[in-house]
Amino acid sequence: QVQLVESGGGLVQAGGSLRLSCAASGRTFSDYNMAWFRQAPGKERELVARIVGIGIVTYYADSVKGRFTISRDNAKNTVYLQMNSLKPEDTAVYYCAAQFRGNTRYDYWGQGTQVTVSS
């Protein structure tokens, strides 16, 4: 089992920044690819960014490229999402997820953290 706990969400004005963190426990963190997803009200959950175990970023959604940065610190068992130049359309619940290397599905999910961007 892997436990994931997100933090760092909140209310911010458009143009502002937030940094989300996701702390993992329970297994060897570097064995897992990590990702951030988000789900806005009335919309499907979407993949925002993904980073593999050795720290290579493999995906950003087009809507966040150039504004968001995913990173990880394997020594701290933590993955981050730095969000800059936030827009109202970034408002969503953000979830981190862990995917054991080689798997196609995400095995573990956090509880989510709310990000609200006011205009």
Coordinates of C-alpha atoms in Angstrom, one line a residue:
Q1 CA 0.0 0.0 0.0
V2 CA 1.0 3.6 -0.7
Q3 CA -0.5 6.5 1.1
L4 CA -0.6 9.8 -0.7
V5 CA -1.4 13.1 1.1
E6 CA -1.7 16.3 -0.9
S7 CA -1.3 19.8 0.5
G8 CA -0.8 23.4 -0.7
G9 CA -4.2 24.1 -2.3
G10 CA -6.1 27.3 -1.6
L11 CA -7.6 30.4 -3.0
V12 CA -5.4 32.7 -5.2
Q13 CA -6.1 35.5 -7.6
A14 CA -5.5 35.1 -11.3
G15 CA -1.9 35.5 -12.1
G16 CA -0.8 34.2 -8.8
S17 CA 1.1 31.0 -7.9
L18 CA 0.6 28.0 -5.7
R19 CA 2.8 25.0 -5.0
L20 CA 1.2 21.7 -4.4
S21 CA 2.9 18.9 -2.5
C22 CA 2.1 15.2 -2.3
A23 CA 3.8 13.2 0.4
A24 CA 4.0 9.4 -0.2
S25 CA 4.6 6.6 2.3
G26 CA 4.5 2.9 2.4
R27 CA 6.6 1.7 -0.5
T28 CA 9.8 2.6 -2.4
F29 CA 8.9 6.0 -3.8
S30 CA 11.3 5.8 -6.8
D31 CA 9.5 2.7 -8.0
Y32 CA 6.5 4.8 -8.9
N33 CA 5.8 7.2 -11.7
M34 CA 3.8 10.1 -10.2
A35 CA 1.2 12.3 -11.7
W36 CA -1.1 15.2 -11.0
F37 CA -4.6 15.1 -12.2
R38 CA -7.4 17.6 -11.7
Q39 CA -11.2 17.6 -11.9
A40 CA -13.3 20.7 -12.2
P41 CA -17.0 20.7 -11.4
G42 CA -19.0 19.1 -14.2
K43 CA -15.9 18.0 -16.0
E44 CA -14.0 14.8 -16.4
R45 CA -10.7 14.2 -14.5
E46 CA -7.7 15.2 -16.6
L47 CA -4.1 14.4 -16.5
V48 CA -2.1 17.6 -15.8
A49 CA 1.5 16.3 -15.5
R50 CA 3.5 13.2 -15.1
I51 CA 7.0 12.4 -13.9
V52 CA 8.8 9.0 -13.9
G53 CA 10.7 7.5 -11.0
I54 CA 14.1 8.9 -12.0
G55 CA 12.7 12.4 -12.4
I56 CA 12.1 12.7 -16.1
V57 CA 9.0 14.6 -17.0
T58 CA 7.0 12.8 -19.6
Y59 CA 3.8 14.8 -19.9
Y60 CA 2.2 18.2 -19.5
A61 CA -1.3 19.0 -20.6
D62 CA -1.3 21.7 -23.3
S63 CA -3.3 24.0 -21.1
V64 CA -0.6 24.1 -18.5
K65 CA 2.6 24.0 -20.5
G66 CA 4.9 26.9 -19.7
R67 CA 3.0 27.6 -16.5
F68 CA 3.2 24.5 -14.4
T69 CA 6.2 22.4 -13.3
I70 CA 6.2 19.0 -11.9
S71 CA 9.1 17.7 -9.9
R72 CA 10.0 15.1 -7.3
D73 CA 12.4 14.6 -4.4
N74 CA 12.9 10.9 -3.9
A75 CA 14.8 11.5 -0.7
K76 CA 11.7 13.1 0.7
N77 CA 9.1 10.8 -1.0
T78 CA 7.4 13.9 -2.3
V79 CA 6.2 15.1 -5.7
Y80 CA 5.4 18.8 -6.3
L81 CA 3.4 20.8 -8.7
Q82 CA 4.5 24.4 -9.1
M83 CA 1.7 26.4 -10.6
N84 CA 2.4 29.9 -11.9
S85 CA 0.3 32.4 -13.9
L86 CA -2.8 30.8 -12.6
K87 CA -6.1 31.3 -14.5
P88 CA -9.7 30.9 -13.3
E89 CA -10.0 27.8 -15.6
D90 CA -7.3 26.1 -13.4
T91 CA -9.9 25.9 -10.6
A92 CA -10.3 22.3 -9.7
V93 CA -9.6 19.6 -7.2
Y94 CA -6.1 18.4 -7.8
Y95 CA -5.1 14.8 -7.1
C96 CA -1.7 13.1 -7.1
A97 CA -1.5 9.5 -8.2
A98 CA 1.1 6.8 -8.1
Q99 CA 1.7 4.3 -10.9
F100 CA 4.0 1.4 -10.3
R101 CA 6.5 1.2 -13.1
G102 CA 5.2 -1.0 -15.9
N103 CA 1.6 -0.6 -15.0
T104 CA -0.9 1.1 -17.3
R105 CA -3.2 2.2 -14.5
Y106 CA -2.6 4.4 -11.5
D107 CA -2.5 2.3 -8.4
Y108 CA -2.9 4.8 -5.6
W109 CA -4.6 8.2 -5.3
G110 CA -4.6 11.0 -2.8
Q111 CA -7.7 12.6 -1.3
G112 CA -7.3 15.8 -3.4
T113 CA -6.7 19.4 -2.6
Q114 CA -8.9 22.3 -3.8
V115 CA -7.4 25.0 -5.9
T116 CA -9.6 28.1 -6.6
V117 CA -8.4 30.9 -8.8
S118 CA -10.5 34.1 -8.7
S119 CA -10.7 36.5 -11.5

